[in-house]
Amino acid sequence: MKEKVHQTVLVLDFGGQYKELIARTVRSLKVHSVILPGATPAEEVAKLAPIGIILTGGPFSVYAEDSPKADPALFGLGIPVLGICYGMQMMSAALGGEVSPCSVSEYGTTEVRVTEECVLFEGVKTPMQTLMSHTDYVSRVPEGFRIAAVTDNCPAAAVACDGKKLYGVQFHPEVERTRGGRRIIRNFLYKVCGAKGDYTMDAYIESEVRRIREQAGEHEIVLGLSGGVDSAVAAALIERAVPDRLTCIFVDHGMMRKNERAEIEAAFGGKSLNLVCVDAKDRFLSRLAGVTEPEQKRKIIGEEFVRVFESESAKYDDCFLAQGTIYPDVIESGANNSANIKSHHNVGGLPKESRFVGIIEPLRGLFKDEVRALGRKLGLPETIVNRQPFPGPGLAVRCVGEITEEKLGILREADAVFREEMAKGGVKADQYFAVLTSMRSVGVVGDFRTYGYVVALRAVRTTDFMTCEYVHVPYAVLDRASKRIVDEISGAGRVVYDVTGKPPATIEWE
């Protein structure tokens, strides 16, 4: 049976910060999307047969000599195109229009008025509040184009060439701050590109199960189960594809959050897969004794984890290695000639000396929100699916200074209390946790002097984890968390709240 192929929209990247958000928005509208470099040749694009193309924004001026450009032949393929911000300017210039510096640049929320009927704005309330971020504008539209929207300072906030299905918007429809932006993208997908909406998690499961079976053949599969969302969902999907042939190795390095090992055992213990839990706490703590430098701690934990996993997985011969690699890992590591933001250990294939037959990566094409949705479809509990991002070294990078069993115990309990109170209070945050500082503080309990550790609480809101703002947690929630931590946890003497954004700080303390 031939595998069904999804309709696909290509997102061509010109260095804009919202490329992943564009691709995720398209997928949330049930259309498959793929991010490729902006300079991808038209010939290669034609072979991929996308139903549409979206050109991202970027921090460049199209008239600059070294500015990135799309292949001009792209606009003659007959494939609908939506240019966003720089993408609109670049398309306009390529087709004979003119782009000039703004007399008044537009940044932040800007009102856009639709001046002519346009398929993009059907069902959108106007005037509309949008996010603008540009210092150039289209001063003369190409032949065959018309202006469909304006602002007080931008005479071409949207352009359209209906005959060739080429459209451009100067604002960013992909962000939440643009009211009606999602409808604009939907109109492009369904009314311009003719999307069928054939991209769903049910369809993904069906096609990926078939692909895993074909790739694995009769081989066994070994997966390192970290306790995070990605590896857990990968395990559940592979287990559905090849029951009884998956071994999951969970290395407990003693620096997990409270109850995480029990949650993993409960979620996977009753399945057909073989769950192997390796208790390596003493091994890790002995190597970390006396170490205080954060990067050294990370390296020690990473090296030891590899050694433990290799030692345990050596018991299984002629196997595939499975990984929870997801699409942002691939993009950030520079795949498909995209910019290398940061290298990920799970991207790049097997080393030449590896004894594994090959790699199986069932989540390689998914974003994090899709991974969570897939996990729910596969029946994983919310405690696993909604798990917050957690660093590989675990609590070690939230325990400032030397790692000891006593300090880990204090931190583990404090972190659990804070997460419980945040949940009870219904506080919205993308990541929240406790940090055990290396500082001790004098306190009084009853008639006695105490000298306990200072616990710092952190809660942030972010869309990309590259930047963040601290969350204004209600005082009542902080009050309950603080009282419980000091009253219930021996060794905790004082609680503070971190109100620093990123930059200048990082989300984690180490």
Short mmCIF file of C-alpha atoms in Angstrom, two decimals:
data_model
loop_
_atom_site.label_atom_id
_atom_site.label_comp_id
_atom_site.label_asym_id
_atom_site.label_seq_id
_atom_site.Cartn_x
_atom_site.Cartn_y
_atom_site.Cartn_z
CA MET A 1 0.00 0.00 0.00
CA LYS A 2 1.47 3.34 -1.03
CA GLU A 3 1.85 5.83 1.81
CA LYS A 4 -0.39 8.89 1.63
CA VAL A 5 1.48 12.14 1.05
CA HIS A 6 0.29 15.26 2.83
CA GLN A 7 -0.24 18.51 1.01
CA THR A 8 2.69 20.71 2.00
CA VAL A 9 3.36 24.43 2.31
CA LEU A 10 6.99 25.54 2.18
CA VAL A 11 8.19 28.24 4.58
CA LEU A 12 11.26 29.83 3.00
CA ASP A 13 13.45 31.37 5.69
CA PHE A 14 15.13 34.75 5.22
CA GLY A 15 16.38 35.08 8.77
CA GLY A 16 13.12 36.10 10.43
CA GLN A 17 12.66 35.30 14.11
CA TYR A 18 9.16 33.92 13.52
CA LYS A 19 9.86 31.17 10.99
CA GLU A 20 8.96 28.37 13.41
CA LEU A 21 5.85 30.21 14.52
CA ILE A 22 4.72 30.51 10.89
CA ALA A 23 5.28 26.81 10.28
CA ARG A 24 3.50 25.85 13.52
CA THR A 25 0.53 28.10 12.68
CA VAL A 26 0.19 26.42 9.29
CA ARG A 27 0.26 22.98 10.91
CA SER A 28 -2.28 24.03 13.53
CA LEU A 29 -4.59 24.77 10.59
CA LYS A 30 -4.19 21.12 9.47
CA VAL A 31 -1.74 21.76 6.65
CA HIS A 32 1.75 20.24 6.69
CA SER A 33 4.65 22.73 6.56
CA VAL A 34 8.40 22.46 6.02
CA ILE A 35 11.04 25.14 6.63
CA LEU A 36 13.72 25.52 3.94
CA PRO A 37 16.42 28.15 3.27
CA GLY A 38 15.18 31.22 1.42
CA ALA A 39 17.61 30.63 -1.46
CA THR A 40 16.26 27.14 -2.24
CA PRO A 41 16.34 26.86 -6.08
CA ALA A 42 12.99 27.05 -7.88
CA GLU A 43 13.75 23.73 -9.56
CA GLU A 44 14.02 22.02 -6.18
CA VAL A 45 10.84 23.72 -4.98
CA ALA A 46 8.96 22.51 -8.07
CA LYS A 47 10.03 18.91 -7.37
CA LEU A 48 8.55 19.14 -3.88
CA ALA A 49 5.21 20.24 -5.41
CA PRO A 50 4.00 22.41 -2.51
CA ILE A 51 0.50 23.84 -2.64
CA GLY A 52 1.85 27.17 -1.42
CA ILE A 53 4.93 29.10 -0.35
CA ILE A 54 5.35 31.55 2.54
CA LEU A 55 8.32 33.92 2.56
CA THR A 56 9.40 34.92 6.07
CA GLY A 57 10.51 38.28 7.35
CA GLY A 58 14.15 39.13 7.97
CA PRO A 59 16.43 41.86 9.36
CA PHE A 60 17.67 43.04 5.95
CA SER A 61 17.08 45.72 3.34
CA VAL A 62 16.32 44.23 -0.08
CA TYR A 63 18.35 46.91 -1.85
CA ALA A 64 21.50 46.02 0.12
CA GLU A 65 24.02 44.17 -2.03
CA ASP A 66 24.39 41.22 0.35
CA SER A 67 20.72 40.82 1.28
CA PRO A 68 19.25 37.31 0.84
CA LYS A 69 17.07 36.74 -2.18
CA ALA A 70 14.69 34.06 -3.41
CA ASP A 71 15.26 32.45 -6.79
CA PRO A 72 13.35 34.84 -9.16
CA ALA A 73 12.01 31.81 -11.04
CA LEU A 74 10.06 30.94 -7.90
CA PHE A 75 7.38 33.47 -8.79
CA GLY A 76 6.81 31.93 -12.20
CA LEU A 77 6.05 28.40 -10.98
CA GLY A 78 2.33 29.03 -10.67
CA ILE A 79 2.49 28.20 -6.94
CA PRO A 80 0.69 30.67 -4.63
CA VAL A 81 3.05 32.84 -2.58
CA LEU A 82 2.51 34.87 0.60
CA GLY A 83 5.33 37.26 1.47
CA ILE A 84 5.54 38.51 5.04
CA CYS A 85 7.38 41.76 5.89
CA TYR A 86 10.82 41.36 4.24
CA GLY A 87 9.30 38.54 2.19
CA MET A 88 6.77 40.95 0.69
CA GLN A 89 9.43 43.55 -0.04
CA MET A 90 11.79 41.04 -1.60
CA MET A 91 9.04 39.59 -3.82
CA SER A 92 7.97 43.09 -4.90
CA ALA A 93 11.53 44.08 -5.81
CA ALA A 94 12.11 40.81 -7.69
CA LEU A 95 9.04 41.44 -9.83
CA GLY A 96 9.91 45.02 -10.81
CA GLY A 97 8.55 47.00 -7.88
CA GLU A 98 10.51 49.40 -5.74
CA VAL A 99 11.44 49.30 -2.05
CA SER A 100 12.56 52.46 -0.22
CA PRO A 101 13.53 53.50 3.32
CA CYS A 102 10.61 54.61 5.48
CA SER A 103 10.32 58.26 6.44
CA VAL A 104 8.68 56.94 9.62
CA SER A 105 9.54 53.40 10.68
CA GLU A 106 6.82 51.28 12.24
CA TYR A 107 7.49 49.10 15.28
CA GLY A 108 4.98 47.47 17.59
CA THR A 109 1.20 47.55 17.40
CA THR A 110 -0.04 49.40 14.33
CA GLU A 111 -3.54 49.85 12.91
CA VAL A 112 -4.03 48.51 9.38
CA ARG A 113 -6.98 49.60 7.21
CA VAL A 114 -8.16 47.39 4.36
CA THR A 115 -8.78 49.60 1.32
CA GLU A 116 -9.84 47.02 -1.27
CA GLU A 117 -11.53 43.65 -1.15
CA CYS A 118 -8.94 40.89 -0.95
CA VAL A 119 -9.25 37.17 -0.35
CA LEU A 120 -6.72 37.40 2.48
CA PHE A 121 -9.00 39.65 4.54
CA GLU A 122 -12.29 37.80 4.12
CA GLY A 123 -13.90 37.41 7.53
CA VAL A 124 -11.33 39.70 9.19
CA LYS A 125 -12.60 42.70 11.17
CA THR A 126 -11.02 45.94 10.04
CA PRO A 127 -9.34 48.19 10.88
CA MET A 128 -7.12 45.61 12.54
CA GLN A 129 -4.37 45.86 15.13
CA THR A 130 -1.17 44.28 13.81
CA LEU A 131 2.46 43.85 14.75
CA MET A 132 4.76 45.87 12.49
CA SER A 133 8.55 45.83 12.47
CA HIS A 134 10.07 47.52 9.42
CA THR A 135 12.29 50.42 8.29
CA ASP A 136 11.63 49.92 4.55
CA TYR A 137 8.40 49.82 2.56
CA VAL A 138 7.15 49.02 -0.94
CA SER A 139 7.13 52.47 -2.57
CA ARG A 140 6.01 51.17 -5.98
CA VAL A 141 4.14 47.91 -6.49
CA PRO A 142 5.05 45.59 -9.39
CA GLU A 143 2.96 45.56 -12.55
CA GLY A 144 -0.22 43.55 -12.07
CA PHE A 145 -0.28 44.14 -8.30
CA ARG A 146 -2.68 46.33 -6.35
CA ILE A 147 -2.57 47.79 -2.85
CA ALA A 148 -5.11 46.14 -0.54
CA ALA A 149 -4.34 47.76 2.83
CA VAL A 150 -2.56 50.80 4.31
CA THR A 151 -1.50 52.36 7.61
CA ASP A 152 -1.01 56.02 8.51
CA ASN A 153 2.67 55.77 7.59
CA CYS A 154 2.79 52.83 5.17
CA PRO A 155 1.02 53.26 1.80
CA ALA A 156 1.36 49.54 1.01
CA ALA A 157 0.57 47.43 4.10
CA ALA A 158 -0.72 44.62 1.86
CA VAL A 159 -0.41 43.92 -1.88
CA ALA A 160 -2.12 41.41 -4.15
CA CYS A 161 -1.80 39.96 -7.63
CA ASP A 162 -4.87 37.74 -7.78
CA GLY A 163 -4.20 36.41 -11.28
CA LYS A 164 -0.84 34.90 -10.25
CA LYS A 165 -1.92 34.22 -6.65
CA LEU A 166 0.90 36.33 -5.25
CA TYR A 167 0.22 38.23 -2.02
CA GLY A 168 2.20 40.21 0.52
CA VAL A 169 1.60 41.77 3.94
CA GLN A 170 3.95 44.22 5.62
CA PHE A 171 2.81 43.15 9.10
CA HIS A 172 3.21 39.79 10.88
CA PRO A 173 -0.03 37.74 10.74
CA GLU A 174 1.62 34.80 12.55
CA VAL A 175 1.89 36.51 15.96
CA GLU A 176 -0.82 36.78 18.61
CA ARG A 177 -0.60 40.58 18.65
CA THR A 178 -2.01 40.71 15.13
CA ARG A 179 -5.78 40.45 15.45
CA GLY A 180 -7.20 38.31 12.69
CA GLY A 181 -3.74 37.14 11.64
CA ARG A 182 -4.63 33.47 11.96
CA ARG A 183 -7.66 33.99 9.71
CA ILE A 184 -5.41 35.69 7.12
CA ILE A 185 -3.11 32.66 7.02
CA ARG A 186 -6.12 30.34 6.91
CA ASN A 187 -7.55 32.28 3.96
CA PHE A 188 -4.27 31.94 2.13
CA LEU A 189 -4.11 28.20 2.77
CA TYR A 190 -7.70 27.29 2.00
CA LYS A 191 -8.98 29.98 -0.38
CA VAL A 192 -5.79 30.62 -2.34
CA CYS A 193 -3.81 27.37 -2.11
CA GLY A 194 -6.81 25.02 -2.06
CA ALA A 195 -5.75 23.17 1.08
CA LYS A 196 -7.72 20.07 2.04
CA GLY A 197 -6.69 20.03 5.70
CA ASP A 198 -5.27 16.51 5.49
CA TYR A 199 -2.59 16.94 8.15
CA THR A 200 -3.77 15.52 11.49
CA MET A 201 -2.18 13.61 14.35
CA ASP A 202 -4.27 10.54 13.48
CA ALA A 203 -2.85 10.59 9.97
CA TYR A 204 0.65 11.14 11.36
CA ILE A 205 0.37 8.14 13.66
CA GLU A 206 -0.83 5.95 10.80
CA SER A 207 1.97 6.92 8.42
CA GLU A 208 4.72 6.91 11.07
CA VAL A 209 3.75 3.49 12.43
CA ARG A 210 4.02 2.14 8.91
CA ARG A 211 7.39 3.84 8.37
CA ILE A 212 8.83 2.53 11.67
CA ARG A 213 7.82 -1.03 10.79
CA GLU A 214 9.42 -0.76 7.36
CA GLN A 215 12.65 0.75 8.72
CA ALA A 216 13.06 -1.60 11.67
CA GLY A 217 12.28 -4.79 9.80
CA GLU A 218 12.87 -7.63 12.26
CA HIS A 219 15.42 -5.73 14.37
CA GLU A 220 15.05 -4.78 18.03
CA ILE A 221 15.02 -1.09 19.02
CA VAL A 222 16.71 0.55 22.01
CA LEU A 223 15.70 3.99 23.27
CA GLY A 224 17.13 6.17 26.03
CA LEU A 225 14.14 7.27 28.09
CA SER A 226 15.04 10.54 29.79
CA GLY A 227 11.77 11.27 31.54
CA GLY A 228 11.08 14.21 29.22
CA VAL A 229 8.15 14.62 26.85
CA ASP A 230 9.99 13.87 23.61
CA SER A 231 11.53 10.53 24.53
CA ALA A 232 8.33 9.42 26.26
CA VAL A 233 6.17 10.12 23.20
CA ALA A 234 8.75 8.51 20.91
CA ALA A 235 8.63 5.39 23.09
CA ALA A 236 4.83 5.26 23.00
CA LEU A 237 4.75 5.61 19.20
CA ILE A 238 7.44 2.99 18.60
CA GLU A 239 5.76 0.62 21.05
CA ARG A 240 2.55 0.91 19.04
CA ALA A 241 4.43 0.17 15.82
CA VAL A 242 6.52 -2.79 16.99
CA PRO A 243 5.16 -4.27 20.24
CA ASP A 244 7.58 -6.48 22.18
CA ARG A 245 10.62 -5.22 20.25
CA LEU A 246 11.38 -1.97 22.09
CA THR A 247 13.70 -1.69 25.09
CA CYS A 248 13.63 1.62 26.97
CA ILE A 249 16.60 2.38 29.19
CA PHE A 250 15.89 4.94 31.91
CA VAL A 251 19.04 6.14 33.65
CA ASP A 252 18.17 7.50 37.09
CA HIS A 253 21.11 9.76 37.92
CA GLY A 254 19.56 10.82 41.21
CA MET A 255 18.83 14.36 40.03
CA MET A 256 15.27 13.94 38.78
CA ARG A 257 12.30 15.88 40.13
CA LYS A 258 10.06 14.40 42.80
CA ASN A 259 8.22 11.22 41.72
CA GLU A 260 9.54 11.32 38.13
CA ARG A 261 10.91 7.79 38.17
CA ALA A 262 7.64 6.48 39.63
CA GLU A 263 5.67 8.34 36.94
CA ILE A 264 7.81 6.82 34.19
CA GLU A 265 7.42 3.33 35.64
CA ALA A 266 3.66 3.81 35.96
CA ALA A 267 3.30 5.11 32.40
CA PHE A 268 5.41 2.42 30.71
CA GLY A 269 5.60 -0.47 33.16
CA GLY A 270 2.43 -2.18 31.95
CA LYS A 271 3.19 -1.99 28.23
CA SER A 272 4.70 -4.58 25.90
CA LEU A 273 8.02 -2.74 25.81
CA ASN A 274 10.93 -3.74 28.04
CA LEU A 275 11.56 -0.98 30.60
CA VAL A 276 15.01 -1.05 32.20
CA CYS A 277 15.60 1.38 35.09
CA VAL A 278 19.25 1.85 36.00
CA ASP A 279 19.84 3.24 39.49
CA ALA A 280 23.07 5.17 39.00
CA LYS A 281 22.66 7.82 41.70
CA ASP A 282 25.74 6.87 43.72
CA ARG A 283 27.85 6.67 40.58
CA PHE A 284 26.92 10.23 39.53
CA LEU A 285 27.16 11.80 42.99
CA SER A 286 30.61 10.35 43.59
CA ARG A 287 31.89 11.93 40.37
CA LEU A 288 30.28 15.27 41.25
CA ALA A 289 31.72 15.42 44.77
CA GLY A 290 33.50 18.74 45.32
CA VAL A 291 32.62 20.10 41.86
CA THR A 292 31.09 23.60 41.89
CA GLU A 293 31.70 25.00 38.38
CA PRO A 294 28.42 24.76 36.35
CA GLU A 295 29.90 23.78 33.01
CA GLN A 296 32.09 21.12 34.60
CA LYS A 297 29.03 19.67 36.32
CA ARG A 298 27.21 19.51 32.97
CA LYS A 299 30.14 17.78 31.28
CA ILE A 300 30.55 15.21 34.04
CA ILE A 301 26.85 14.34 34.00
CA GLY A 302 26.76 14.16 30.19
CA GLU A 303 29.83 11.92 30.01
CA GLU A 304 28.63 9.64 32.79
CA PHE A 305 25.17 9.34 31.25
CA VAL A 306 26.69 8.18 27.96
CA ARG A 307 28.84 5.61 29.77
CA VAL A 308 25.90 4.21 31.72
CA PHE A 309 23.69 4.04 28.64
CA GLU A 310 26.40 2.43 26.52
CA SER A 311 27.10 -0.14 29.22
CA GLU A 312 23.43 -1.09 29.54
CA SER A 313 22.61 -1.00 25.82
CA ALA A 314 25.63 -3.23 25.04
CA LYS A 315 23.47 -6.12 26.23
CA TYR A 316 21.32 -5.75 23.11
CA ASP A 317 22.90 -6.69 19.78
CA ASP A 318 21.97 -5.84 16.19
CA CYS A 319 19.56 -3.09 17.26
CA PHE A 320 18.35 0.28 16.04
CA LEU A 321 18.86 3.30 18.29
CA ALA A 322 15.73 5.40 18.75
CA GLN A 323 15.85 9.08 19.69
CA GLY A 324 13.31 11.76 20.56
CA THR A 325 14.73 14.29 18.09
CA ILE A 326 12.13 16.94 17.20
CA TYR A 327 11.94 19.45 14.33
CA PRO A 328 13.35 22.50 16.23
CA ASP A 329 16.44 20.39 17.10
CA VAL A 330 16.97 19.77 13.39
CA ILE A 331 16.41 23.41 12.43
CA GLU A 332 18.68 24.83 15.16
CA SER A 333 21.47 22.38 14.32
CA GLY A 334 21.72 23.75 10.80
CA ALA A 335 20.02 21.00 8.81
CA ASN A 336 18.98 21.85 5.24
CA ASN A 337 21.55 24.67 5.20
CA SER A 338 19.69 26.67 7.82
CA ALA A 339 21.61 28.74 10.36
CA ASN A 340 23.34 26.71 13.06
CA ILE A 341 21.92 28.24 16.24
CA LYS A 342 23.14 25.56 18.62
CA SER A 343 24.21 21.96 18.18
CA HIS A 344 21.99 19.25 19.60
CA HIS A 345 23.50 15.94 20.70
CA ASN A 346 20.69 13.99 19.04
CA VAL A 347 21.12 15.49 15.56
CA GLY A 348 23.69 14.38 13.03
CA GLY A 349 23.36 10.61 12.76
CA LEU A 350 25.38 7.75 14.19
CA PRO A 351 29.16 7.95 14.56
CA LYS A 352 31.11 5.62 12.27
CA GLU A 353 32.15 3.34 15.12
CA SER A 354 28.59 2.89 16.41
CA ARG A 355 27.42 -0.70 16.84
CA PHE A 356 23.77 0.26 16.19
CA VAL A 357 22.21 -0.68 12.85
CA GLY A 358 20.74 2.78 12.37
CA ILE A 359 18.64 5.54 13.92
CA ILE A 360 14.87 5.75 14.23
CA GLU A 361 13.53 9.24 14.93
CA PRO A 362 9.72 9.18 14.80
CA LEU A 363 9.31 12.79 15.98
CA ARG A 364 11.93 14.39 13.74
CA GLY A 365 9.32 16.37 11.79
CA LEU A 366 7.23 17.60 14.74
CA PHE A 367 7.16 20.75 16.84
CA LYS A 368 6.86 20.53 20.64
CA ASP A 369 3.13 21.34 20.71
CA GLU A 370 2.53 18.59 18.14
CA VAL A 371 4.56 16.14 20.24
CA ARG A 372 2.30 16.86 23.22
CA ALA A 373 -0.82 16.41 21.07
CA LEU A 374 0.58 13.14 19.75
CA GLY A 375 1.28 11.95 23.29
CA ARG A 376 -2.36 12.50 24.23
CA LYS A 377 -3.49 10.59 21.14
CA LEU A 378 -1.26 7.71 22.23
CA GLY A 379 -2.82 7.66 25.70
CA LEU A 380 0.06 9.01 27.78
CA PRO A 381 -0.96 10.63 31.10
CA GLU A 382 -0.99 14.42 31.46
CA THR A 383 1.82 14.18 34.04
CA ILE A 384 4.04 13.07 31.15
CA VAL A 385 2.54 15.04 28.26
CA ASN A 386 2.47 18.39 30.07
CA ARG A 387 5.87 17.99 31.68
CA GLN A 388 7.82 21.24 31.64
CA PRO A 389 11.17 21.53 29.88
CA PHE A 390 13.83 20.01 32.10
CA PRO A 391 17.60 20.28 31.56
CA GLY A 392 19.50 17.07 30.85
CA PRO A 393 21.66 17.43 33.98
CA GLY A 394 18.43 17.64 35.96
CA LEU A 395 18.40 19.35 39.34
CA ALA A 396 22.19 19.63 39.22
CA VAL A 397 21.93 22.98 37.38
CA ARG A 398 19.31 24.20 39.84
CA CYS A 399 21.44 23.35 42.84
CA VAL A 400 24.06 26.09 42.93
CA GLY A 401 27.53 25.00 43.98
CA GLU A 402 28.47 21.50 45.07
CA ILE A 403 25.90 18.71 44.63
CA THR A 404 25.09 16.69 47.73
CA GLU A 405 22.28 14.29 48.52
CA GLU A 406 21.07 16.59 51.30
CA LYS A 407 20.88 19.63 49.01
CA LEU A 408 19.14 17.64 46.28
CA GLY A 409 16.56 16.49 48.81
CA ILE A 410 15.78 20.05 49.91
CA LEU A 411 15.56 21.24 46.32
CA ARG A 412 13.39 18.34 45.19
CA GLU A 413 10.81 19.00 47.89
CA ALA A 414 10.86 22.79 47.42
CA ASP A 415 10.40 22.41 43.68
CA ALA A 416 7.45 20.07 44.20
CA VAL A 417 5.78 22.51 46.61
CA PHE A 418 6.18 25.45 44.23
CA ARG A 419 4.81 23.50 41.27
CA GLU A 420 1.85 22.35 43.35
CA GLU A 421 0.99 25.89 44.48
CA MET A 422 1.36 27.28 40.94
CA ALA A 423 -1.06 24.64 39.69
CA LYS A 424 -3.54 25.28 42.51
CA GLY A 425 -3.41 29.01 41.82
CA GLY A 426 -3.97 28.51 38.09
CA VAL A 427 -0.94 30.67 37.30
CA LYS A 428 -0.02 30.66 33.61
CA ALA A 429 3.71 30.23 33.04
CA ASP A 430 5.76 28.40 30.43
CA GLN A 431 8.32 27.21 32.96
CA TYR A 432 8.52 27.40 36.73
CA PHE A 433 10.79 25.76 39.27
CA ALA A 434 12.80 26.17 42.46
CA VAL A 435 16.54 26.78 42.77
CA LEU A 436 18.64 25.96 45.82
CA THR A 437 21.22 28.71 46.18
CA SER A 438 24.58 28.09 47.86
CA MET A 439 23.76 30.80 50.39
CA ARG A 440 22.54 30.18 53.93
CA SER A 441 20.53 32.67 55.90
CA VAL A 442 19.86 33.21 59.61
CA GLY A 443 16.28 32.67 60.72
CA VAL A 444 14.16 32.05 63.81
CA VAL A 445 11.84 29.08 64.40
CA GLY A 446 10.10 29.23 67.78
CA ASP A 447 12.78 30.32 70.22
CA PHE A 448 15.62 28.84 68.22
CA ARG A 449 18.05 30.34 65.74
CA THR A 450 18.23 28.56 62.37
CA TYR A 451 20.71 28.70 59.55
CA GLY A 452 19.03 27.32 56.44
CA TYR A 453 19.48 27.50 52.68
CA VAL A 454 17.94 30.29 50.60
CA VAL A 455 15.49 28.87 48.04
CA ALA A 456 14.83 30.95 44.91
CA LEU A 457 11.62 30.54 42.93
CA ARG A 458 11.49 31.25 39.19
CA ALA A 459 8.56 31.46 36.77
CA VAL A 460 8.85 32.73 33.21
CA ARG A 461 6.73 33.35 30.16
CA THR A 462 8.31 32.71 26.76
CA THR A 463 7.44 31.61 23.25
CA ASP A 464 10.89 30.56 22.06
CA PHE A 465 12.94 30.00 25.27
CA MET A 466 15.55 32.28 23.70
CA THR A 467 14.10 35.24 25.62
CA CYS A 468 11.70 35.42 28.54
CA GLU A 469 9.88 37.69 30.96
CA TYR A 470 9.30 36.81 34.59
CA VAL A 471 5.72 36.02 35.54
CA HIS A 472 3.89 38.31 37.95
CA VAL A 473 2.90 35.49 40.27
CA PRO A 474 0.12 36.58 42.67
CA TYR A 475 1.40 37.34 46.15
CA ALA A 476 -1.05 34.83 47.62
CA VAL A 477 0.56 32.01 45.63
CA LEU A 478 4.08 33.09 46.56
CA ASP A 479 3.00 33.43 50.18
CA ARG A 480 1.61 29.89 50.35
CA ALA A 481 4.64 28.43 48.59
CA SER A 482 7.07 30.28 50.83
CA LYS A 483 5.34 29.25 54.06
CA ARG A 484 5.11 25.61 53.01
CA ILE A 485 8.76 25.44 51.91
CA VAL A 486 10.07 26.89 55.18
CA ASP A 487 7.60 25.02 57.42
CA GLU A 488 7.70 21.61 55.75
CA ILE A 489 11.28 21.26 54.52
CA SER A 490 14.13 20.87 56.96
CA GLY A 491 17.14 22.87 55.80
CA ALA A 492 15.18 25.55 53.90
CA GLY A 493 15.40 28.86 55.76
CA ARG A 494 14.31 31.63 53.39
CA VAL A 495 12.49 32.01 50.06
CA VAL A 496 13.06 34.69 47.38
CA TYR A 497 11.48 35.25 43.94
CA ASP A 498 13.58 35.89 40.81
CA VAL A 499 12.30 38.91 38.82
CA THR A 500 15.00 38.95 36.11
CA GLY A 501 14.23 38.52 32.42
CA LYS A 502 16.31 36.91 29.68
CA PRO A 503 18.41 38.79 28.73
CA PRO A 504 20.28 39.74 30.85
CA ALA A 505 19.79 36.54 32.87
CA THR A 506 19.23 33.02 31.57
CA ILE A 507 16.15 30.96 32.40
CA GLU A 508 18.21 28.46 34.40
CA TRP A 509 20.54 29.68 37.15
CA GLU A 510 23.53 27.60 36.00
#
